[in-house]
Amino acid sequence: MTNSSSSKKHGQDQSELSGPTSKSQRTKMGKSEDNDKKNSGKKLKDVEISVPIVYGNMAFWLGKKASEYQSHKWTVYVRGASNEDLGVIIKRVVFQLHSSFNNPTRVVDAPPFELSEAGWGEFEIAITLHFHSDVCDKPLNLYHHLKLYPEDENSSMSTKKPVVVEFYDEVVFPDPSEAFLARVQNHPAVNFPRLPAGHTLPPPIPVEDANRRRKGDTKDNPLSQWFLSFSEADELLQLAAARQQVQAHIAKVKRQISLIEGQHKQLKSSSDQ
Amino acid sequence: MDAKDILGLPKNSFPSSADKKPRPPKESQRKPDGISREVYALTGRMPPLMPSIDASQLKKKHPPHEKITWQWLPFTNSARKDDLHLYHWVRVVNGVPPTGDYSFAKYNKSVDIIKYTDEEYEKHLTDPMWTKEETNELFDLCGRFDLRFVVIADRFPSSRTVEELKDRYYSVSQAILIARAASSGDVATHPLIKEPYNVSQEMERKRALSMVLSQTRQQERKDEEVLVEAKRIAELRMASKVTEQPQLVVASNADAEVTERAVPGETISPSNVQPPSMVVPSATDNASTLASLRMLRVYLRTYALDQMVQASNSSAGLRTIKRVEQTLQDLGVNLKPRVPTKAVCAEHLELRREILTWLNLQKQVQYKEAEGSSFRDGSYGETPGTPKDRTFIPDSMNFGDIHKTVVSSERVGKKDQKRKAHGGPPTSAHKRPRKQKASDL
């Protein structure tokens, strides 16, 4: 039953409470709330939880210390988009490096999920996210092309300023378990969904590596000064402006069409004498 | 003649006479070798692909040391119950006639019909619907006609359907077999026991067959449409089936449309990978894409966006898709959003859809404008729609009369030519031809 009702909705109708809320988003949420109350009051199934992440690499040129085979020192990583601790969702991350590296399969068991190496070549790194057992039993693959050299070939390489390439994405769990929801209920790393009215979650059960020694967030990470910022507000504005333009065009063309149709009618009626 | 005129084909006035002369000499030249002309013609005047058997091989070579004579001798047939003596030609080798039974006697096969005693009948076989005489008669006929029930039904004294006769015969045989068997296990493998005759099923089956046979063509077509419709609905339902059976999702092809960035994990292959073919046959439904995404345990927002974009693109041609992307660029929007949050992805999709709408509307304007220009010029054949309207109106006046419609269509052709010459608004030119037509009636 949920299937038929939810298939009529757009993706955005599933309600969510995400970090940076702009005005446009709040009004949209208002609409989606109503739909949700109508449809998902019966099951928890329409609830989706997402984790905004940023993954990529940073590369420092070694300058004078550079050798033929080690010209750059680079770090590939996966971090929370707002630098929050991803360890609450991710159990471990496996970075699969180029076969020319020793032990190309590098496993990082605890946050911050990053891996540093030295080398000279750019290649594709397969990043596999393994989640905690109550989150998801299937891992998720990301692919990142390691970037060492700056885009602009003419710009000089500096040992102080790294080349940074990062991508924003969101890991979506369309059907989260109640245990998962309970455990991450108030965690800042997660876009927690709006639950149906009056729904209570079971008490949270902590997961295995609760006794992590180092803190998992990347807020004070030495590399954090170079992290790029991703704000959806800019993109939303851009999209909204574009949509307005297109809508205006559509209205204009529709007027054109009705005008022409009117002309046709006149011609037809005159010829039908 | 007219048809060729319209189609613009050149009129070949004498094709046949030109061909006749070269043809006969050609035919006589190709004299087949080894087989007669008529037989050769049967094979389409072509030599066979396989080498045929050399005719000389077919002639049996007589063994030289044997002496063969043919004699008119009597014979008996073991298949006959009477003692009939007939005569026929026999091939005698070296004075020794052939031994053995009549060569066709082995073909005299018959079915083993169970014979029951009166006692057995009283014990096991009584039935309210059947008298003993009828049952006896039935079995007699079965024996005579080797269980050919259609013939038996025809010969049966009282009118019984084939199914009824079959039912009685098989149930009697079954009962007898079971009664005579030492234990039920002995006869369990007997075909009569293993597969009992089911009257109602048989009647239903025959009724259905006759219905299918007597269906009119229209009914056939309707049935096909309904089946196709049902298939589509079933597929849609399959696509939107959620976590009831997550492990049993459709066979996993590796997802060919991988985005540069990410792909769902594939350690347990069946459920998580979504083959693109799942999206396409479901009539490019956005709902089905959403449903198939929901079946994944985990996925990346960019992957989801990519799937949705593909779904909405599948209804458009490649050129349209390129135009959409060009428009996005012109508007200063990233083809792939830099910050793909849920809201951003939704907006992006909506924008794409709106651009598609806009492009389609633009096309509509073009069509309408083309239509409009044909109205104004009144030129025949520029756009298909309008001239038909013109010619149709006069035709309808002569609807019943075939000759007159032919004449009027020719007239109409001339009318249009006149209009072309004028080029201006058609009203005045229009009226004159109409008046001519009216006088025709």
XYZ file of C-alpha atoms in Angstrom:
714
model
C 0.000 0.000 0.000
C 2.805 2.316 0.838
C 4.202 1.637 -2.578
C 1.279 3.016 -4.480
C 0.906 6.055 -2.298
C 4.556 6.909 -2.253
C 4.965 6.383 -5.951
C 2.744 9.383 -6.520
C 5.022 11.596 -4.499
C 8.159 13.285 -5.682
C 11.420 12.556 -3.950
C 11.202 15.742 -1.975
C 7.977 14.816 -0.300
C 9.690 12.617 2.205
C 10.212 14.901 5.125
C 13.616 15.610 6.549
C 15.223 17.916 8.986
C 18.556 18.917 7.513
C 21.209 21.201 8.901
C 21.227 24.466 6.969
C 17.614 25.403 6.426
C 16.864 28.201 4.039
C 13.487 29.827 3.732
C 12.630 28.040 0.530
C 13.381 24.748 2.126
C 11.173 25.461 5.103
C 8.185 26.184 2.941
C 8.795 23.019 1.001
C 8.987 21.087 4.198
C 5.680 22.530 5.207
C 4.023 20.981 2.206
C 5.785 17.663 2.615
C 4.808 17.472 6.255
C 1.160 17.440 5.332
C 1.672 14.678 2.794
C 3.648 12.682 5.260
C 1.003 12.838 7.920
C -1.550 11.598 5.449
C 0.471 8.749 4.032
C 3.194 7.582 6.361
C 1.207 7.632 9.546
C 0.702 3.919 9.235
C 4.229 2.646 8.604
C 7.708 3.839 9.339
C 8.674 2.894 5.806
C 8.599 6.318 4.207
C 11.375 7.535 6.433
C 14.775 8.081 4.918
C 17.926 9.087 6.697
C 20.923 10.604 4.960
C 24.474 11.377 5.944
C 26.192 14.256 4.141
C 29.802 13.443 3.455
C 32.712 14.972 1.678
C 35.401 12.809 0.154
C 38.494 13.645 -1.759
C 42.172 14.258 -1.385
C 44.711 16.839 -0.496
C 48.206 16.824 -1.977
C 51.301 18.716 -0.913
C 54.238 19.104 -3.236
C 57.408 18.102 -1.503
C 59.500 20.723 -3.230
C 63.183 20.299 -2.540
C 62.578 17.053 -0.718
C 60.797 15.555 -3.691
C 62.353 12.492 -5.236
C 61.511 10.801 -8.524
C 59.092 8.381 -6.976
C 57.832 10.547 -4.182
C 57.071 14.015 -5.416
C 53.934 14.583 -3.373
C 52.570 13.785 0.007
C 48.879 13.209 -0.216
C 45.959 12.283 2.008
C 42.738 10.729 0.817
C 39.806 10.947 3.199
C 36.124 10.750 3.879
C 34.743 13.283 6.327
C 31.416 14.580 7.488
C 30.252 17.535 5.459
C 30.172 19.695 8.543
C 33.198 17.932 9.966
C 31.168 15.877 12.375
C 32.178 12.420 13.502
C 31.211 9.795 10.962
C 32.146 6.957 13.264
C 28.584 6.757 14.472
C 27.550 5.430 11.070
C 30.702 4.094 9.473
C 32.510 1.229 11.061
C 35.543 1.241 8.810
C 36.712 2.500 5.445
C 38.825 0.542 2.995
C 40.973 2.480 0.563
C 42.100 0.452 -2.429
C 45.238 2.005 -3.843
C 47.152 1.425 -7.029
C 48.814 -1.989 -7.155
C 52.249 -0.376 -7.178
C 51.801 0.479 -3.516
C 52.725 -1.971 -0.800
C 49.644 -3.499 0.695
C 47.360 -1.570 -1.615
C 44.331 -2.424 0.482
C 44.395 -0.018 3.388
C 41.834 -0.373 6.125
C 41.003 2.492 8.438
C 39.106 1.234 11.464
C 38.273 4.434 13.222
C 37.524 8.003 12.346
C 38.907 10.289 11.053
C 38.795 8.078 7.957
C 41.850 9.223 6.159
C 44.935 7.738 4.622
C 48.207 9.475 3.902
C 50.834 8.362 1.455
C 53.603 9.664 -0.708
C 53.895 9.160 -4.421
C 54.094 10.697 -7.859
C 51.133 9.331 -9.802
C 47.441 10.085 -10.058
C 45.139 7.096 -10.112
C 41.676 6.020 -9.145
C 41.151 5.057 -5.542
C 38.236 2.837 -4.632
C 36.829 3.841 -1.285
C 34.541 1.321 0.376
C 32.422 2.419 3.305
C 31.506 -0.354 5.710
C 28.684 0.542 8.032
C 27.789 -0.636 11.494
C 25.648 -3.733 11.604
C 22.481 -1.925 12.604
C 22.950 0.665 9.900
C 23.415 -1.402 6.775
C 24.973 -4.755 6.034
C 26.039 -3.763 2.535
C 29.085 -1.637 1.905
C 29.025 1.350 -0.410
C 31.670 2.148 -3.008
C 32.982 5.536 -3.952
C 35.568 6.262 -6.573
C 37.960 9.140 -6.390
C 40.608 10.130 -8.856
C 43.638 11.190 -6.895
C 44.774 14.661 -7.882
C 48.304 15.808 -7.253
C 48.930 18.437 -9.875
C 46.989 21.689 -10.069
C 44.374 22.151 -12.773
C 46.103 25.065 -14.285
C 49.342 23.724 -15.708
C 51.045 27.088 -15.559
C 50.494 27.807 -11.903
C 53.510 27.008 -9.805
C 53.369 24.243 -7.291
C 53.897 25.320 -3.735
C 54.865 23.281 -0.760
C 52.711 25.340 1.510
C 49.408 25.291 -0.332
C 47.992 21.896 -1.234
C 45.987 20.841 -4.212
C 42.539 20.018 -2.872
C 39.831 18.113 -4.684
C 36.691 17.327 -2.746
C 33.242 16.106 -3.632
C 30.073 16.464 -1.647
C 27.600 13.607 -1.580
C 25.015 12.127 0.716
C 24.738 8.536 1.780
C 21.054 7.679 1.768
C 19.463 4.875 3.734
C 15.940 4.580 2.392
C 14.687 2.156 4.972
C 16.517 2.601 8.274
C 15.958 0.281 11.172
C 14.511 1.610 14.379
C 17.653 0.658 16.235
C 19.707 2.751 13.870
C 17.364 5.689 14.206
C 17.406 5.429 17.973
C 21.155 5.359 18.140
C 21.773 8.415 15.985
C 18.778 10.371 17.075
C 20.510 13.557 18.030
C 23.795 13.197 16.254
C 24.919 16.220 14.229
C 26.517 14.124 11.489
C 23.175 12.855 10.329
C 20.172 14.340 8.530
C 17.558 12.910 10.807
C 14.116 12.517 9.304
C 10.898 13.732 10.784
C 9.197 10.744 12.301
C 5.463 10.257 12.146
C 3.632 12.036 14.903
C 3.828 10.351 18.257
C 6.253 7.692 17.142
C 8.670 6.674 19.837
C 11.933 4.936 19.193
C 13.323 2.140 21.300
C 16.200 2.996 23.649
C 19.522 3.202 21.812
C 21.945 0.307 21.916
C 25.600 1.400 21.667
C 27.726 -0.247 19.013
C 31.002 -2.110 19.369
C 33.702 0.509 19.162
C 32.243 2.930 21.639
C 35.600 3.023 23.377
C 37.389 4.951 20.698
C 40.247 6.832 22.036
C 40.677 9.550 19.516
C 37.764 11.779 18.701
C 36.314 11.190 15.309
C 35.315 14.596 14.115
C 37.536 16.541 11.759
C 36.934 19.974 13.146
C 40.384 20.386 14.538
C 42.072 18.296 11.932
C 45.401 19.774 10.829
C 44.128 19.726 7.255
C 40.851 21.362 8.118
C 42.070 24.775 7.120
C 42.108 23.603 3.527
C 38.752 21.913 3.557
C 36.361 23.306 1.008
C 32.989 24.499 2.106
C 29.813 23.264 0.542
C 26.771 25.373 0.978
C 23.569 24.305 -0.587
C 22.194 27.805 -0.280
C 24.164 29.069 -3.258
C 23.142 26.192 -5.409
C 19.527 26.508 -4.356
C 19.513 30.172 -5.221
C 21.059 29.432 -8.584
C 18.487 26.762 -9.312
C 15.596 28.881 -8.142
C 16.696 31.732 -10.376
C 17.048 29.382 -13.317
C 13.634 27.909 -12.717
C 12.077 31.323 -12.605
C 13.600 32.165 -15.942
C 12.408 28.951 -17.523
C 8.940 29.391 -16.111
C 8.812 32.866 -17.575
C 9.848 31.465 -20.966
C 7.195 28.787 -20.724
C 4.521 31.370 -20.000
C 5.653 33.419 -22.970
C 5.572 30.471 -25.337
C 2.161 29.434 -24.079
C 0.868 32.907 -24.839
C 2.368 32.611 -28.297
C 0.626 29.314 -28.886
C -2.776 30.568 -27.821
C -2.270 33.591 -30.046
C -1.520 31.446 -33.052
C -4.405 29.152 -32.293
C -6.661 32.158 -32.187
C -5.403 33.238 -35.581
C -5.967 29.768 -36.992
C -9.515 29.776 -35.771
C -10.157 33.072 -37.491
C -8.743 31.836 -40.763
C -10.718 28.637 -40.579
C -13.985 30.322 -39.814
C -13.516 32.759 -42.668
C -12.796 29.961 -45.136
C -15.746 27.895 -44.066
C -18.239 30.212 -45.673
C -3.032 4.233 -64.975
C -4.163 6.820 -62.449
C -2.257 5.143 -59.694
C 0.928 5.265 -61.663
C 0.242 8.861 -62.473
C -0.107 9.793 -58.852
C 2.902 7.846 -57.798
C 4.886 9.434 -60.576
C 6.027 6.179 -62.075
C 7.004 6.082 -65.692
C 4.446 4.288 -67.782
C 5.988 1.213 -69.311
C 3.704 0.579 -72.196
C 5.357 -2.473 -73.679
C 7.175 -4.396 -71.030
C 5.720 -7.787 -71.914
C 6.493 -7.872 -75.597
C 10.061 -6.878 -74.964
C 10.526 -9.782 -72.614
C 8.793 -12.443 -74.637
C 11.343 -12.606 -77.389
C 14.440 -13.202 -75.323
C 12.649 -15.566 -72.995
C 11.889 -18.600 -75.223
C 15.404 -18.893 -76.632
C 16.752 -18.679 -73.115
C 14.551 -21.482 -71.900
C 15.411 -23.902 -74.659
C 19.077 -23.286 -74.117
C 18.927 -24.511 -70.559
C 18.196 -28.145 -71.190
C 18.418 -30.096 -67.985
C 20.626 -33.084 -67.997
C 19.631 -36.310 -66.353
C 16.100 -35.375 -65.308
C 13.132 -34.495 -67.409
C 12.230 -30.922 -68.163
C 9.075 -30.966 -66.094
C 10.773 -32.317 -63.025
C 13.495 -29.746 -63.425
C 10.859 -27.056 -63.585
C 9.457 -28.274 -60.270
C 12.728 -27.553 -58.553
C 12.548 -23.963 -59.698
C 14.880 -24.383 -62.610
C 17.866 -24.567 -60.384
C 20.184 -27.425 -59.848
C 19.795 -28.828 -56.342
C 22.298 -27.786 -53.719
C 22.948 -31.301 -52.562
C 24.298 -33.706 -55.083
C 21.412 -35.973 -55.872
C 21.777 -39.700 -55.754
C 23.318 -41.058 -58.851
C 20.517 -42.807 -60.658
C 22.657 -45.757 -61.513
C 23.018 -46.542 -57.807
C 19.315 -47.035 -57.427
C 19.162 -50.032 -59.681
C 19.535 -53.117 -57.637
C 22.256 -55.328 -58.915
C 21.184 -58.929 -58.975
C 23.460 -61.303 -57.174
C 24.624 -63.362 -60.167
C 24.662 -66.791 -58.478
C 21.008 -66.680 -57.412
C 18.137 -67.831 -59.529
C 15.003 -65.696 -59.001
C 11.527 -66.737 -60.086
C 8.132 -65.391 -59.227
C 5.379 -67.851 -58.360
C 1.679 -67.571 -57.667
C 1.357 -69.224 -54.270
C -1.292 -69.506 -51.523
C -0.772 -67.960 -48.094
C -2.486 -67.612 -44.734
C -2.734 -64.644 -42.432
C -2.306 -65.314 -38.743
C -4.162 -62.140 -38.007
C -7.329 -63.610 -39.363
C -9.560 -65.711 -37.225
C -11.064 -67.615 -40.105
C -9.069 -70.017 -42.209
C -9.008 -68.007 -45.378
C -6.556 -69.058 -48.051
C -5.562 -66.429 -50.542
C -3.008 -66.344 -53.323
C -0.333 -63.885 -54.240
C 2.932 -63.543 -56.161
C 5.942 -64.687 -54.223
C 9.574 -64.099 -54.994
C 11.235 -67.512 -54.993
C 14.973 -67.704 -54.655
C 16.636 -70.853 -55.992
C 13.426 -72.802 -55.688
C 12.943 -72.039 -52.010
C 9.805 -70.072 -51.169
C 10.038 -67.575 -48.268
C 9.064 -68.763 -44.837
C 7.386 -66.925 -42.048
C 4.027 -65.399 -41.416
C 2.261 -63.027 -43.667
C 4.374 -59.901 -43.487
C 1.550 -57.620 -42.502
C 0.228 -59.789 -39.698
C 2.367 -58.025 -37.152
C 0.419 -54.856 -37.601
C -2.738 -56.331 -36.254
C -2.505 -54.787 -32.817
C -5.362 -54.277 -30.447
C -5.997 -52.773 -27.041
C -6.363 -54.966 -23.997
C -9.815 -54.303 -22.671
C -10.517 -55.425 -19.175
C -13.199 -58.053 -18.984
C -15.206 -58.232 -15.804
C -17.432 -61.027 -14.537
C -20.985 -60.510 -13.397
C -19.886 -61.073 -9.859
C -17.336 -58.352 -10.106
C -19.929 -56.083 -11.577
C -22.294 -56.592 -8.657
C -19.518 -56.076 -6.188
C -17.669 -53.004 -7.484
C -19.110 -51.551 -10.610
C -22.703 -50.647 -10.021
C -23.499 -47.076 -10.764
C -26.786 -45.151 -10.643
C -26.129 -43.537 -14.012
C -25.290 -46.734 -15.856
C -27.163 -49.979 -16.361
C -25.366 -53.259 -16.650
C -26.452 -53.650 -20.254
C -25.093 -50.251 -21.166
C -21.798 -50.973 -19.506
C -21.524 -54.291 -21.274
C -22.345 -52.657 -24.555
C -19.748 -49.986 -23.909
C -17.039 -52.505 -23.242
C -17.962 -54.499 -26.248
C -17.679 -51.448 -28.452
C -14.415 -50.477 -26.812
C -13.019 -53.847 -27.731
C -14.285 -53.695 -31.251
C -13.107 -50.191 -31.929
C -9.906 -50.160 -29.900
C -10.954 -47.378 -27.578
C -11.738 -44.991 -30.370
C -14.281 -43.151 -28.331
C -15.533 -40.920 -31.067
C -16.585 -43.969 -33.062
C -17.906 -45.652 -29.953
C -19.974 -42.615 -29.073
C -21.381 -42.656 -32.546
C -22.336 -46.302 -32.336
C -23.595 -46.257 -28.821
C -27.306 -47.062 -28.705
C -28.317 -44.362 -26.259
C -26.898 -40.915 -26.700
C -23.998 -40.378 -24.363
C -21.241 -37.849 -24.712
C -17.693 -38.941 -25.331
C -16.711 -37.683 -21.905
C -19.375 -39.724 -20.190
C -18.317 -42.868 -22.022
C -14.680 -42.265 -21.222
C -15.490 -41.586 -17.627
C -17.458 -44.823 -17.276
C -14.846 -46.902 -19.030
C -11.912 -45.546 -17.052
C -13.598 -45.646 -13.692
C -14.739 -49.242 -14.289
C -11.240 -50.259 -15.354
C -9.798 -48.539 -12.341
C -12.188 -50.218 -9.951
C -11.494 -53.629 -11.453
C -7.762 -53.174 -11.307
C -7.855 -52.105 -7.700
C -10.231 -54.926 -6.803
C -8.085 -57.554 -8.471
C -4.786 -56.284 -7.206
C -3.282 -57.991 -4.209
C -2.422 -54.719 -2.583
C -2.924 -51.113 -3.522
C 0.814 -50.706 -3.959
C 0.915 -53.171 -6.848
C -1.231 -51.175 -9.142
C -0.124 -47.743 -8.032
C 2.123 -47.428 -11.040
C -0.482 -48.535 -13.535
C -1.242 -45.644 -15.840
C -4.962 -45.973 -15.260
C -4.459 -45.504 -11.538
C -1.707 -42.961 -11.695
C -3.560 -40.560 -13.926
C -7.291 -40.888 -13.431
C -9.710 -39.462 -15.916
C -11.193 -36.190 -14.800
C -14.550 -35.595 -16.474
C -15.134 -32.026 -15.475
C -11.624 -31.012 -16.419
C -11.952 -32.647 -19.805
C -15.255 -30.993 -20.526
C -13.886 -27.663 -19.521
C -10.804 -28.135 -21.631
C -12.804 -29.052 -24.709
C -15.132 -26.165 -24.198
C -12.214 -23.777 -23.933
C -10.628 -25.227 -27.060
C -13.789 -24.835 -29.055
C -14.094 -21.283 -27.838
C -10.597 -20.491 -28.939
C -11.210 -22.124 -32.282
C -14.407 -20.223 -32.892
C -13.037 -16.843 -31.842
C -13.398 -14.170 -34.424
C -10.409 -12.162 -35.470
C -11.671 -9.162 -33.574
C -11.932 -11.099 -30.379
C -8.394 -12.344 -30.871
C -7.122 -8.845 -31.179
C -9.010 -7.709 -28.116
C -7.634 -10.576 -26.097
C -4.113 -9.747 -27.153
C -4.544 -6.142 -26.116
C -5.839 -7.148 -22.723
C -2.946 -9.517 -22.217
C -0.387 -6.877 -23.137
C -2.065 -4.451 -20.765
C -2.067 -7.030 -17.986
C 1.584 -7.762 -18.599
C 2.439 -4.094 -18.302
C 0.517 -3.726 -15.089
C 2.150 -6.825 -13.690
C 5.565 -5.438 -14.536
C 4.748 -2.122 -12.882
C 3.610 -3.932 -9.802
C 6.755 -5.989 -9.767
C 8.858 -2.860 -10.010
C 7.139 -1.142 -7.113
C 7.206 -4.171 -4.827
C 9.208 -3.114 -1.780
C 11.111 -4.972 0.927
C 8.795 -7.987 1.015
C 11.467 -10.012 -0.691
C 14.637 -7.949 -0.912
C 16.822 -10.907 -1.761
C 14.824 -12.023 -4.738
C 15.188 -8.951 -6.905
C 15.661 -9.374 -10.637
C 18.972 -10.811 -11.838
C 21.835 -8.415 -11.376
C 23.645 -7.146 -14.424
C 26.511 -4.916 -13.509
C 25.213 -1.383 -13.588
C 26.600 -0.047 -16.838
C 25.652 3.567 -16.178
C 28.104 4.181 -13.386
C 28.587 7.822 -12.540
C 32.162 9.006 -12.305
C 31.910 9.237 -8.577
C 30.135 6.303 -7.065
C 28.256 3.073 -7.401
C 26.403 1.067 -4.749
C 28.464 -1.662 -3.068
C 28.390 -5.013 -4.756
C 29.604 -7.555 -2.234
C 26.188 -9.225 -2.132
C 25.222 -8.787 -5.710
C 21.510 -9.502 -6.114
C 19.653 -6.843 -4.231
C 21.750 -3.772 -4.316
C 22.672 -3.350 -7.973
C 19.977 -1.837 -10.100
C 20.295 -2.852 -13.757
C 19.365 -0.016 -16.049
C 16.990 -2.345 -17.808
C 14.757 -2.203 -14.755
C 14.162 1.457 -15.380
C 13.559 1.410 -19.096
C 10.783 -1.137 -19.627
C 8.701 0.352 -16.847
C 7.743 2.991 -19.307
C 10.366 5.428 -18.007
C 8.225 5.998 -14.986
C 9.741 8.235 -12.374
C 7.746 6.333 -9.824
C 9.385 3.084 -10.822
C 12.849 4.647 -10.539
C 11.958 5.837 -7.064
C 10.697 2.385 -6.228
C 13.832 0.688 -7.477
C 15.959 3.127 -5.480
C 13.985 2.322 -2.397
C 14.878 -1.313 -2.871
C 18.537 -0.568 -2.379
C 19.785 -0.745 1.154
C 22.063 2.213 0.671
C 22.900 4.517 -2.191
C 24.507 7.837 -2.916
C 22.453 10.923 -3.585
C 24.354 11.538 -6.820
C 23.504 8.047 -7.999
C 19.838 8.598 -7.240
C 19.858 11.894 -9.094
C 21.523 10.295 -12.063
C 18.874 7.576 -12.207
C 16.058 10.097 -12.036
C 17.640 12.228 -14.747
C 17.963 9.183 -16.969
C 14.347 8.294 -16.363
C 13.176 11.705 -17.398
C 15.566 11.742 -20.358
C 14.433 8.425 -21.682
C 11.310 9.961 -23.124
C 13.331 12.465 -25.114
C 15.672 11.997 -28.034
C 19.401 12.567 -27.899
C 19.153 15.967 -29.520
C 16.624 17.137 -26.976
C 18.820 15.943 -24.142
C 21.737 17.914 -25.536
C 19.542 20.968 -25.796
C 18.493 20.579 -22.183
C 22.101 20.407 -21.104
C 22.980 23.408 -23.219
C 20.135 25.343 -21.658
C 21.324 24.415 -18.188
C 24.758 25.708 -19.012
C 23.351 28.891 -20.478
C 21.419 29.458 -17.286
C 24.617 29.078 -15.308
C 23.575 25.857 -13.617
C 25.962 22.973 -13.020
C 25.066 19.901 -15.009
C 25.844 17.920 -11.910
C 25.111 19.898 -8.752
C 28.092 20.771 -6.667
C 26.230 20.363 -3.398
C 23.772 17.551 -4.096
C 21.559 17.700 -1.048
C 18.062 16.352 -1.182
C 16.580 19.780 -1.802
C 19.136 20.662 -4.429
C 18.589 17.412 -6.300
C 14.865 17.913 -6.250
C 15.198 21.429 -7.581
C 17.622 20.269 -10.231
C 15.218 17.605 -11.445
C 12.343 20.032 -11.518
C 14.435 22.450 -13.496
C 15.282 19.791 -16.033
C 11.634 18.873 -16.401
C 10.661 22.477 -16.866
C 13.295 22.919 -19.541
C 11.945 19.855 -21.333
C 8.478 21.333 -21.173
C 9.758 24.592 -22.534
C 11.533 22.880 -25.439
C 8.439 20.853 -26.275
C 6.340 23.985 -26.237
C 8.810 25.644 -28.576
C 8.420 22.758 -30.967
C 4.668 23.141 -30.749
C 4.976 26.782 -31.716
C 6.972 25.791 -34.760
C 4.341 23.314 -35.835
C 1.556 25.790 -35.289
C 3.341 28.433 -37.248
C 3.889 26.037 -40.113
C 0.213 25.204 -40.048
C -0.647 28.831 -40.027
C 1.451 29.580 -43.077
C -0.264 26.841 -45.030
C -3.613 28.363 -44.176
C -2.505 31.661 -45.550
C -0.876 30.466 -48.757
C -3.382 27.734 -49.415
C -0.711 25.786 -51.309
C -1.360 22.128 -51.785
C 0.924 19.699 -50.117
C 2.940 22.068 -47.969
C 1.580 20.653 -44.765
C -0.462 17.497 -44.739
C -3.260 18.709 -42.492
C -5.053 21.537 -44.183
C -5.465 20.659 -47.866
C -7.369 17.580 -46.870
C -9.907 19.785 -45.184
C -10.314 21.649 -48.394
C -10.739 18.719 -50.689
C -12.838 16.843 -48.247
C -15.668 19.300 -48.129
C -16.486 19.125 -51.817
C -16.073 15.351 -51.838
C -18.646 14.871 -49.163
C -21.262 16.410 -51.372
C -20.802 13.615 -53.929
C -20.418 10.924 -51.409
C -22.832 8.389 -52.747
C -21.884 8.668 -56.378
C -18.606 7.037 -57.329
C -18.261 8.471 -60.792
C -18.931 11.937 -59.640
C -16.366 11.720 -56.864
C -13.780 10.717 -59.408
C -14.710 13.632 -61.549
C -14.825 15.972 -58.562
C -11.394 14.909 -57.322
C -9.970 15.767 -60.687
C -11.815 19.033 -60.574
C -10.445 19.696 -57.120
C -6.943 19.191 -58.407
C -7.524 21.824 -60.988
C -9.110 24.077 -58.406
C -5.997 24.019 -56.310
C -3.873 24.883 -59.265
C -6.059 27.866 -59.897
C -5.611 28.885 -56.300
C -1.893 28.704 -56.600
C -1.964 31.129 -59.456
C -3.978 33.574 -57.441
C -1.938 33.293 -54.319
C -4.100 35.735 -52.411
C -6.875 35.092 -49.939
C -8.857 32.160 -51.178
C -12.399 33.334 -50.628
C -13.261 34.477 -54.112
C -11.549 31.631 -55.938
C -13.183 29.198 -53.617
C -16.703 30.178 -54.453
C -16.542 29.693 -58.210
C -15.564 26.018 -58.217
C -18.195 25.319 -55.630
C -20.853 26.693 -57.863
C -19.747 24.401 -60.669
C -20.119 21.449 -58.406
C -23.554 22.356 -57.319
C -24.673 22.312 -60.918
C -23.313 18.780 -61.273
C -25.815 17.484 -58.790
